PDB file of C-alpha atoms in Angstrom:
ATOM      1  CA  UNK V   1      -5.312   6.364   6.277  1.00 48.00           C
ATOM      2  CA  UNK V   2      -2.422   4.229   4.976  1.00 52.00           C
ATOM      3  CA  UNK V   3       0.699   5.528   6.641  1.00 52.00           C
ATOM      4  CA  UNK V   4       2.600   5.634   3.124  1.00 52.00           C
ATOM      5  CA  UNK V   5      -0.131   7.819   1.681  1.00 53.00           C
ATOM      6  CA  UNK V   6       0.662  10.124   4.271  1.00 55.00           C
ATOM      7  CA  UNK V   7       4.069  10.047   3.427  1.00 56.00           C
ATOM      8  CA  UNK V   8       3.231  10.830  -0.294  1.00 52.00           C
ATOM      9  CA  UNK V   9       1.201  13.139  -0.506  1.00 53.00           C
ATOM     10  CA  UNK V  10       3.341  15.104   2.453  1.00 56.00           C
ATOM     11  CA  UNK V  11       5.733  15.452  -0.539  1.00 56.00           C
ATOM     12  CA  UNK V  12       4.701  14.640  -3.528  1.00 51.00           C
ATOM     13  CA  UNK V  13       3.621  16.707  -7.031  1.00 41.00           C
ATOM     14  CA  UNK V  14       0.590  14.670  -8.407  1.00 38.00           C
ATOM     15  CA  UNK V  15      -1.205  14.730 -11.520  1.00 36.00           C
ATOM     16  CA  UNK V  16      -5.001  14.097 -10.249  1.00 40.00           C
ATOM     17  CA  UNK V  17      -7.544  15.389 -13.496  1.00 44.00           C
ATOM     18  CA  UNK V  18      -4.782  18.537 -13.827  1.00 43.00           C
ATOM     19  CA  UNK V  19      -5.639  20.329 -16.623  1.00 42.00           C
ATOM     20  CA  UNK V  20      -3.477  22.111 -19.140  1.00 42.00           C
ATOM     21  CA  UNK V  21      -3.421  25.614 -20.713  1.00 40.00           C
ATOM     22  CA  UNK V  22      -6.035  26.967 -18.321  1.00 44.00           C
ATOM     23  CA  UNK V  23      -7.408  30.532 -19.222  1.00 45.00           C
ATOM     24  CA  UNK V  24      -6.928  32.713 -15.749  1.00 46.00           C
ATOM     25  CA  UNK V  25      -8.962  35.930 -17.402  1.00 48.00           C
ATOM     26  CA  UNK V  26     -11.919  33.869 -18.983  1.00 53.00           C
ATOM     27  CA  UNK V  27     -15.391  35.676 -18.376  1.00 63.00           C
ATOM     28  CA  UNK V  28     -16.853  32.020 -17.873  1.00 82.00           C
ATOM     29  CA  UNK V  29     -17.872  30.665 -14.329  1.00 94.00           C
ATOM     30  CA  UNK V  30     -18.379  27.796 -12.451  1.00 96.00           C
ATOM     31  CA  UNK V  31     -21.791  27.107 -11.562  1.00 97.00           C
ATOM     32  CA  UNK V  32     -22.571  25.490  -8.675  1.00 97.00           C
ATOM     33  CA  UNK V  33     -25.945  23.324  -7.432  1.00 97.00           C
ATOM     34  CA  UNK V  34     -26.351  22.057  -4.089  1.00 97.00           C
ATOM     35  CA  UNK V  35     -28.354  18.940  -3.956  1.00 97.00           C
ATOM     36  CA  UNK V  36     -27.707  18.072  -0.479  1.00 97.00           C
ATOM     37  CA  UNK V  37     -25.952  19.890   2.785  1.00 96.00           C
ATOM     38  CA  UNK V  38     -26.614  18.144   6.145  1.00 95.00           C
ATOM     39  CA  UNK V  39     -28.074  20.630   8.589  1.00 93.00           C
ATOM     40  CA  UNK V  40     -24.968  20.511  11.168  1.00 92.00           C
ATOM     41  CA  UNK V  41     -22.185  21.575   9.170  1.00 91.00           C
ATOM     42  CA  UNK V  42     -19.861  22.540  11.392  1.00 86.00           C
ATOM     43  CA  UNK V  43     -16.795  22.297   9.226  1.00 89.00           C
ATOM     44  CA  UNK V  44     -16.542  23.679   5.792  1.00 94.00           C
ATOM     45  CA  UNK V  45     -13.637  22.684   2.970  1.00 94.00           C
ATOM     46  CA  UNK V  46     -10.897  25.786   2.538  1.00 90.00           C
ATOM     47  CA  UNK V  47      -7.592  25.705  -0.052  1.00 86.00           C
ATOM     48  CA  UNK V  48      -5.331  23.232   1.490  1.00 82.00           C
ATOM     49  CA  UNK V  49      -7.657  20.974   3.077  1.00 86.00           C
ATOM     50  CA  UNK V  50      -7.277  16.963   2.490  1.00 86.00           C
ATOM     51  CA  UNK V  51     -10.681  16.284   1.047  1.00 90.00           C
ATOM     52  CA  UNK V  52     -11.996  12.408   0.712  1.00 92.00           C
ATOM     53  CA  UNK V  53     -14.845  12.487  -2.162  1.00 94.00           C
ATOM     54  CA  UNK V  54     -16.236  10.475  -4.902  1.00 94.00           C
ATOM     55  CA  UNK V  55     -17.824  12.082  -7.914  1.00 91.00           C
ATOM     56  CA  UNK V  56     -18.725  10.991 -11.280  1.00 93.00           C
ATOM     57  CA  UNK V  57     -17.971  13.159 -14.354  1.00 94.00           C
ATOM     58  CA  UNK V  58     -20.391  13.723 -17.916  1.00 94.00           C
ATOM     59  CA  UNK V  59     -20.180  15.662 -20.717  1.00 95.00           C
ATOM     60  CA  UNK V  60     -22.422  18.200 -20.599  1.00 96.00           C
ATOM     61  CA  UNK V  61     -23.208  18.401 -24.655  1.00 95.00           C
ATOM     62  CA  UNK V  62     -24.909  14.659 -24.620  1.00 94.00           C
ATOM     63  CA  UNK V  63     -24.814  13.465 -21.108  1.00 94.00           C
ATOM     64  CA  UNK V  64     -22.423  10.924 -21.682  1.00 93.00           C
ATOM     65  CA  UNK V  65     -20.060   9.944 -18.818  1.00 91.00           C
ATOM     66  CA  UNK V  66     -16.533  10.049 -19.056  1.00 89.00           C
ATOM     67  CA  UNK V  67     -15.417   8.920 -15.230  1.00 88.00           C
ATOM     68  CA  UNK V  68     -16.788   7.275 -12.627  1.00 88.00           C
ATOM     69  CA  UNK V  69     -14.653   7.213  -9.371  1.00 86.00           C
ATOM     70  CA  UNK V  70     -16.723   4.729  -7.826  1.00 87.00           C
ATOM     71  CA  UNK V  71     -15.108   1.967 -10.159  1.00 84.00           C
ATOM     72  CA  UNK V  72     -11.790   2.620  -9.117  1.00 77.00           C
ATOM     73  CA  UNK V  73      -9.298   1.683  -6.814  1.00 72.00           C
ATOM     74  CA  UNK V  74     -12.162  -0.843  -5.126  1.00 78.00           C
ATOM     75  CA  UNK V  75     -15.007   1.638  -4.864  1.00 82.00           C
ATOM     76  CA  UNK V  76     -13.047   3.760  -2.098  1.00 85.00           C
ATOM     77  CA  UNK V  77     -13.593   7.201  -2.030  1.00 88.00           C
ATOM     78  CA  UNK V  78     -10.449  10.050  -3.985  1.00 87.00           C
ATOM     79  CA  UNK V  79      -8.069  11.741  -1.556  1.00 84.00           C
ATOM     80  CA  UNK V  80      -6.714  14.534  -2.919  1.00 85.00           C
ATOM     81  CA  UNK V  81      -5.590  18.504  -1.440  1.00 85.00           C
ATOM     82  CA  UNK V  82      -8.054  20.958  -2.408  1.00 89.00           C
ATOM     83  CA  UNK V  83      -6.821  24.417  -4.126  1.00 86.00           C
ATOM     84  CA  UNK V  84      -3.076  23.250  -4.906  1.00 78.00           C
ATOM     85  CA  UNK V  85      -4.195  21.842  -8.875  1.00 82.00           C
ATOM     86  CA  UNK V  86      -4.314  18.281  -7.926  1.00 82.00           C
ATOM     87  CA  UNK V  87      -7.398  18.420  -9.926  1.00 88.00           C
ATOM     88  CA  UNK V  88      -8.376  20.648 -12.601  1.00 91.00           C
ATOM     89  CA  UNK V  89      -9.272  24.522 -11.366  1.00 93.00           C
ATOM     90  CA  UNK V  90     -13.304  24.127 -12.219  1.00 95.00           C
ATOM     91  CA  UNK V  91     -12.951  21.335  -9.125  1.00 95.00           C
ATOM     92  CA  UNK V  92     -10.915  23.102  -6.905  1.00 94.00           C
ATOM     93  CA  UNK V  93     -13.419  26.265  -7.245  1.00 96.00           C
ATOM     94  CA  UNK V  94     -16.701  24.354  -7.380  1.00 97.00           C
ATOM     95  CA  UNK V  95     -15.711  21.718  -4.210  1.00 97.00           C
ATOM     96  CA  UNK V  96     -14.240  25.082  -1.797  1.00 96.00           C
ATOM     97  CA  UNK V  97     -17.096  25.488   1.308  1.00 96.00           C
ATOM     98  CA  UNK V  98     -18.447  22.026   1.197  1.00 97.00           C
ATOM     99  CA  UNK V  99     -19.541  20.037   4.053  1.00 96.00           C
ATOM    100  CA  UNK V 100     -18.784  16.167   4.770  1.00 95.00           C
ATOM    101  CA  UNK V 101     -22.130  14.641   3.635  1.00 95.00           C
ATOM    102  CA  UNK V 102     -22.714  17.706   1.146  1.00 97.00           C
ATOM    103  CA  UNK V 103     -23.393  16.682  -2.628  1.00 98.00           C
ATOM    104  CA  UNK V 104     -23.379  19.097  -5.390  1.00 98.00           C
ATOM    105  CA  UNK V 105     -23.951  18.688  -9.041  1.00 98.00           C
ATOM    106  CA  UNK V 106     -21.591  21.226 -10.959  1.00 98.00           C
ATOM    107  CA  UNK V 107     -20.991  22.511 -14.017  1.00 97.00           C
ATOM    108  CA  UNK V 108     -17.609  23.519 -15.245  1.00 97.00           C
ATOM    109  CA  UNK V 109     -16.986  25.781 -18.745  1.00 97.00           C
ATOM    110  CA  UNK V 110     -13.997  24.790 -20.778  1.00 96.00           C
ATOM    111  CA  UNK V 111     -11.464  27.453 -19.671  1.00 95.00           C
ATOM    112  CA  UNK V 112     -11.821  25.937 -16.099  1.00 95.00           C
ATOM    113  CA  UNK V 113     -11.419  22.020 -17.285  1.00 93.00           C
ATOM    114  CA  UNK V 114      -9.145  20.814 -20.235  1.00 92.00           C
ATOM    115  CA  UNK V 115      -9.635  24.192 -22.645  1.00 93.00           C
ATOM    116  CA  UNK V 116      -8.922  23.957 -26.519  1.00 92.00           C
ATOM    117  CA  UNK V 117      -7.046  20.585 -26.389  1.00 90.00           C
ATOM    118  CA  UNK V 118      -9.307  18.321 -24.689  1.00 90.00           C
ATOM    119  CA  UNK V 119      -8.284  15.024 -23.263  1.00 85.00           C
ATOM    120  CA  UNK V 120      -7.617  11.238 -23.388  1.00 75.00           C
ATOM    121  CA  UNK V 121      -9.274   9.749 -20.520  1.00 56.00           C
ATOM    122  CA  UNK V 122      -7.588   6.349 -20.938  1.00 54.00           C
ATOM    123  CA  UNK V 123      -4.575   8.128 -19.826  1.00 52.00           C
ATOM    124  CA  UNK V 124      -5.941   9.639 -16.603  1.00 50.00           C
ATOM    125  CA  UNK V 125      -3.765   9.260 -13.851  1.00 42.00           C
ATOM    126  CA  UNK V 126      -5.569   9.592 -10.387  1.00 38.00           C
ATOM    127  CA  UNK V 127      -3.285   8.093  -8.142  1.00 37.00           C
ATOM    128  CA  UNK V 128       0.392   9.211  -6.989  1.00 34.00           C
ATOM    129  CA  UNK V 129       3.286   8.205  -9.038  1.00 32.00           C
ATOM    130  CA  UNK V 130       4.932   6.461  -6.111  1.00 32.00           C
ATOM    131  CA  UNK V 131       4.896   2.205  -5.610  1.00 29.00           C
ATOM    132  CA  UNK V 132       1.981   2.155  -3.361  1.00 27.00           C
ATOM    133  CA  UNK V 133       2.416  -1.457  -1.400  1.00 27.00           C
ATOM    134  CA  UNK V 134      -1.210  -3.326  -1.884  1.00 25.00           C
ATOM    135  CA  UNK V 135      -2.192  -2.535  -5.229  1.00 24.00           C
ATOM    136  CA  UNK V 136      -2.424  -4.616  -8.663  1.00 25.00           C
ATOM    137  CA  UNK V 137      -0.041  -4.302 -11.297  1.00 25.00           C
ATOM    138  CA  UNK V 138      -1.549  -1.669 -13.676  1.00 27.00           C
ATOM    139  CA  UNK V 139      -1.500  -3.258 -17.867  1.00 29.00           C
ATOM    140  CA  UNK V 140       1.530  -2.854 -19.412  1.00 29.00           C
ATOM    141  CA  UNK V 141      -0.151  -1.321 -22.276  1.00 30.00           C
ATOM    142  CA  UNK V 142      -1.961   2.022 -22.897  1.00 31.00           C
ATOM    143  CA  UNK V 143       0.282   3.544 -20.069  1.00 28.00           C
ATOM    144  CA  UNK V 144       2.393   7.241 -21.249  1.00 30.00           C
ATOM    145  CA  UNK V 145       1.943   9.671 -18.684  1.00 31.00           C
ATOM    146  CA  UNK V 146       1.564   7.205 -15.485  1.00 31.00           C
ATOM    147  CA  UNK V 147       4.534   5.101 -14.136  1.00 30.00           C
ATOM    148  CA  UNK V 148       4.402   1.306 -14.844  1.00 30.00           C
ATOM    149  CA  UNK V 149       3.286   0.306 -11.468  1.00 28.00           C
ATOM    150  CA  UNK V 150       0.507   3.180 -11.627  1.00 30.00           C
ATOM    151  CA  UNK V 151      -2.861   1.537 -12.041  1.00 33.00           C
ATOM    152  CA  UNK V 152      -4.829   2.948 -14.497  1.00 32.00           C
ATOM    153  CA  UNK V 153      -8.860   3.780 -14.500  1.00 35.00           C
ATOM    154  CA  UNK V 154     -11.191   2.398 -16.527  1.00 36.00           C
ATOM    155  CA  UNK V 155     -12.615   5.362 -18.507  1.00 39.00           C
ATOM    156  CA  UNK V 156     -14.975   5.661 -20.447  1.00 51.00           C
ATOM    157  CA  UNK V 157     -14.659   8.395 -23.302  1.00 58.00           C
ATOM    158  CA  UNK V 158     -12.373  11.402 -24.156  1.00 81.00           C
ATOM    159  CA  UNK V 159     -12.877  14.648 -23.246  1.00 91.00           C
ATOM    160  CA  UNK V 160     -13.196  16.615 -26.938  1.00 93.00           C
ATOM    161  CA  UNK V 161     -11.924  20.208 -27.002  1.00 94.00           C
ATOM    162  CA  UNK V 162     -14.103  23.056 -25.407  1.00 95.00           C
ATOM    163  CA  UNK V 163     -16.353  20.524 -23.983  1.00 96.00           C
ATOM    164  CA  UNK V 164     -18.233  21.482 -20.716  1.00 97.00           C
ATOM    165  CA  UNK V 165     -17.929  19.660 -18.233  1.00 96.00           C
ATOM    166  CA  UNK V 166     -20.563  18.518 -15.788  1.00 97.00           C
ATOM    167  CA  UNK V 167     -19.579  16.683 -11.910  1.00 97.00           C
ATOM    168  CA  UNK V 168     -22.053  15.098  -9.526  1.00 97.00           C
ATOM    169  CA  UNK V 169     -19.869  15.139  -6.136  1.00 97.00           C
ATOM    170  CA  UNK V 170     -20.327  13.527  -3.083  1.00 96.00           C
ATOM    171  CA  UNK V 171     -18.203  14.592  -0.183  1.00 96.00           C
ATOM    172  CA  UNK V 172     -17.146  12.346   2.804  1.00 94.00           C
ATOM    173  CA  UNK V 173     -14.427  14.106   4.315  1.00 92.00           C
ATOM    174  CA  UNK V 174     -12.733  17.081   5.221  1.00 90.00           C
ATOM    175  CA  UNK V 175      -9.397  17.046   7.091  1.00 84.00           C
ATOM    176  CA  UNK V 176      -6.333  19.398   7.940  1.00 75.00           C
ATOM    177  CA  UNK V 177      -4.248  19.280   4.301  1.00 72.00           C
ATOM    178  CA  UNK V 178      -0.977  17.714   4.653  1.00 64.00           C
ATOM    179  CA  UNK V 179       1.359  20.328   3.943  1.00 65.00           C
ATOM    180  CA  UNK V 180       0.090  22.387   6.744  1.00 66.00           C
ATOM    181  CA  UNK V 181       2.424  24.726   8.984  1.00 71.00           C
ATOM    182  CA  UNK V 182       2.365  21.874  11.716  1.00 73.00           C
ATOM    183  CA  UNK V 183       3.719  19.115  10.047  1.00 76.00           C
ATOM    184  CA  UNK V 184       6.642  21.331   8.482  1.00 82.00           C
ATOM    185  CA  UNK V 185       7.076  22.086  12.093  1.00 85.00           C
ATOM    186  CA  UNK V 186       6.938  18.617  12.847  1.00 85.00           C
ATOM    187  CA  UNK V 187       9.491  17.365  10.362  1.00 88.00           C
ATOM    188  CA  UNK V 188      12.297  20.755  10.839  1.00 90.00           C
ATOM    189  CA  UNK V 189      13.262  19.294  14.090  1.00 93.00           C
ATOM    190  CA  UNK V 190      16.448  22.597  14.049  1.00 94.00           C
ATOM    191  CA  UNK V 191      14.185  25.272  13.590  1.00 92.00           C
ATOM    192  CA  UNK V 192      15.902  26.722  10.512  1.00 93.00           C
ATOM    193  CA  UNK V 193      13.028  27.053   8.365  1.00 90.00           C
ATOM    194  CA  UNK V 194      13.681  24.620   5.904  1.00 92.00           C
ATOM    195  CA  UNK V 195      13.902  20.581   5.349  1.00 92.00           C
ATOM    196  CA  UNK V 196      16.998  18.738   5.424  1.00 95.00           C
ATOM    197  CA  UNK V 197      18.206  15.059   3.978  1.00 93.00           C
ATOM    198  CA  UNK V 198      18.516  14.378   7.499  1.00 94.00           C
ATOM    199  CA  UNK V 199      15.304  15.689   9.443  1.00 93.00           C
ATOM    200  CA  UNK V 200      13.347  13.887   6.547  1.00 89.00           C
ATOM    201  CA  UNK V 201      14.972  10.845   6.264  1.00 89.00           C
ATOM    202  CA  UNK V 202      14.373  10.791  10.207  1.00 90.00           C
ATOM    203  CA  UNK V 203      10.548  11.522   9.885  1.00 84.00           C
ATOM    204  CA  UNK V 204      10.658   8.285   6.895  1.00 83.00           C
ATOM    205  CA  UNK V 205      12.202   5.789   9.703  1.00 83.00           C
ATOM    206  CA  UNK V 206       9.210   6.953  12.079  1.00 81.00           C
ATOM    207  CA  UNK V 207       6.500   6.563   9.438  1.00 75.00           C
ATOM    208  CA  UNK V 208       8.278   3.300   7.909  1.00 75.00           C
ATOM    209  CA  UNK V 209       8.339   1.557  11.556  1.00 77.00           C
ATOM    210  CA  UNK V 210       4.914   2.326  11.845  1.00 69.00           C
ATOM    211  CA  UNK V 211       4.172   0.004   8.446  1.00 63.00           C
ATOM    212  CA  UNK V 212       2.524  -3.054   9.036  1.00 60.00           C
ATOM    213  CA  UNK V 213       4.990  -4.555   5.573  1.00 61.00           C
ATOM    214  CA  UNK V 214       8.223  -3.187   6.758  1.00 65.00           C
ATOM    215  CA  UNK V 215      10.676  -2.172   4.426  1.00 68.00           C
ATOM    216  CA  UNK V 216      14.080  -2.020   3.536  1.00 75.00           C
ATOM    217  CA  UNK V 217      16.654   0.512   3.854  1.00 82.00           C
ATOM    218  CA  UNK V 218      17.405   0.792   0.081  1.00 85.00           C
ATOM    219  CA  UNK V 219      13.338   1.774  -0.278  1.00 80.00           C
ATOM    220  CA  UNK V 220      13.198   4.252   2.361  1.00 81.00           C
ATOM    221  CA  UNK V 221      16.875   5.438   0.340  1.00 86.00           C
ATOM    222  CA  UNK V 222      14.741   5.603  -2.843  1.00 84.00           C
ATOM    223  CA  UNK V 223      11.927   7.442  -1.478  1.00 82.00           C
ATOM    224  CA  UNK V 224      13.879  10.350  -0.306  1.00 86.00           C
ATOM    225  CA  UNK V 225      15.664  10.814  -3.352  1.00 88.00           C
ATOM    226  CA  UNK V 226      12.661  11.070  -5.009  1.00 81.00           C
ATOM    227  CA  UNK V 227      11.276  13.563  -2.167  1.00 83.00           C
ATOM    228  CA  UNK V 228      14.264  15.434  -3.026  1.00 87.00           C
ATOM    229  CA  UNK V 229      14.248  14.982  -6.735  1.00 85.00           C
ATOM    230  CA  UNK V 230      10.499  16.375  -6.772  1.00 78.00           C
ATOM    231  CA  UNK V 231      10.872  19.279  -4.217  1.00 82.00           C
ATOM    232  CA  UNK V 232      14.485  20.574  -4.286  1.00 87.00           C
ATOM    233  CA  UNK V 233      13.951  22.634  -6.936  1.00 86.00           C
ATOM    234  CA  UNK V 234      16.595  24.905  -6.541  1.00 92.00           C
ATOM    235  CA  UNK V 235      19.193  22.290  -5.766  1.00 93.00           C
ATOM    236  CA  UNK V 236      20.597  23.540  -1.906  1.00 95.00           C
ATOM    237  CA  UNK V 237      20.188  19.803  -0.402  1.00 94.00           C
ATOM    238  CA  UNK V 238      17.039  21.346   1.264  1.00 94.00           C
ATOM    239  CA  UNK V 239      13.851  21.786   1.071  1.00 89.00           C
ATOM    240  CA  UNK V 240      12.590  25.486   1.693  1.00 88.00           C
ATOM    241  CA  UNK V 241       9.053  26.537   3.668  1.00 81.00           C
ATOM    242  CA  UNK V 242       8.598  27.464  -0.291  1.00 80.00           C
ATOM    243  CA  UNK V 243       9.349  24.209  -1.998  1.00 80.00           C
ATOM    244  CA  UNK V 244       7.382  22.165   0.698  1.00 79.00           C
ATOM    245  CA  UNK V 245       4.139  24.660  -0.514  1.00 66.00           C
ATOM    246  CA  UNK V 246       2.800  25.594   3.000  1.00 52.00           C
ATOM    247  CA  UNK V 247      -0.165  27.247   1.924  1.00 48.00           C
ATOM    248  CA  UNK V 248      -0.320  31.160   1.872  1.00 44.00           C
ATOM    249  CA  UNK V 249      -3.254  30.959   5.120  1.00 41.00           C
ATOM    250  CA  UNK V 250       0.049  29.576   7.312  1.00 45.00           C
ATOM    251  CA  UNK V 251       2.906  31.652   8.997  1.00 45.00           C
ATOM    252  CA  UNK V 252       6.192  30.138   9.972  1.00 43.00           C
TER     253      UNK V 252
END
């Protein structure tokens, strides 16, 4: 995995198929169909796990599709943490105890996808909202909730309000989440608990020397700001076992 993605998603709030307005007391359920689990499945996915899947999503009223990860970003498989909201809650409940190789074809009520409102999928945004090096220059039209330098999917339809949702998902990976215990530990060289300008700006020189595109000082300068900008949200100059979201299975 790109070093700079590591970076990122260390730190950074994304806004991967995140739906709005969810209902949290809705009688409705996820339901879940496994088409495939390998017969060694040693490893199953948990909240906070770095999960590397493609999946391909349809309406479930007339079967039409609305995404197709395979035609983005190349064909590669989605990174993205499972149980944080990087996607919306339907996907975060139906993708929890998969296996790599496991594929599952789910179906996801309104109250766990995008509700009453519904959604523009011209304007989903599946990648972080950080200048990635390596990627094209996303149109410089059609773009609202995505930075300019954010490429955008090709979708294929909007999401209309209270539609069900239905997700064929293929899983190919399942590593330790990013935000775990041990990297906070890794990065609070002082032991106090919490993140400093300093200990992080130290951890960006490691990960920057490690590029195979070095860059600048004035980039690795911009990137903590916005580290800081994003996670500091209580202003101190540091950022707490709290802000950094180490997930509620770790102890400090």
């Amino acid at each position: 995995m790109h070093f700079l993605f590591r970076v990122i998603v260390f730190f950074s709030v994304w806004g991967i198929f995140t739906a709005q307005g969810q209902k949290e007391d809705s009688t409705e359920e996820v339901k879940i169909e496994v088409l495939h689990r390998p017969e060694n499945c040693s490893k199953t996915s948990k909240k906070g796990d770095l999960l590397n899947a493609h999946y391909d999503g349809f309406l479930a009223k007339d079967g039409s599709k609305f995404y197709c990860s395979r035609s983005q970003n190349e064909g590669h498989p989605k990174w993205f943490v499972l149980g944080v909201g990087q996607v919306i809650k339907g996907l975060d409940i139906a993708m929890m105890d998969m296996c790599p190789g496991e594929k599952r074809k789910v179906i996801i009520p309104p109250s766990f996808a995008y509700g009453k409102e519904g959604y523009d999928a011209s304007t989903f945004c599946l990648l972080p909202q950080h200048p990635l090096p390596a990627l094209p220059r996303a149109p410089t039209s059609g773009i609202n909730r995505c930075l300019p330098w954010i490429p955008l999917p090709k979708a294929e339809g909007k999401i209309p309000p209270d539609a069900t949702l239905i997700f064929e998902i293929e899983l190919y990976a399942v590593t330790k989440g990013p935000r775990s215990i041990e990297t906070f530990k890794q990065i609070d060289t002082d032991n106090d608990r919490q993140l400093s300008k300093a200990e992080i700006n130290h951890y960006l020189k490691r990960e920057f020397e490690k590029d195979e595109k070095p860059r600048d000082k004035s980039y690795q300068n911009a990137v903590l700001e916005d580290i800081f900008k994003k996670n500091d949200h209580d202003g101190d100059g540091f950022i707490s076992s709290k802000e950094y979201n180490v997930y509620q299975h770790d102890e400090l």
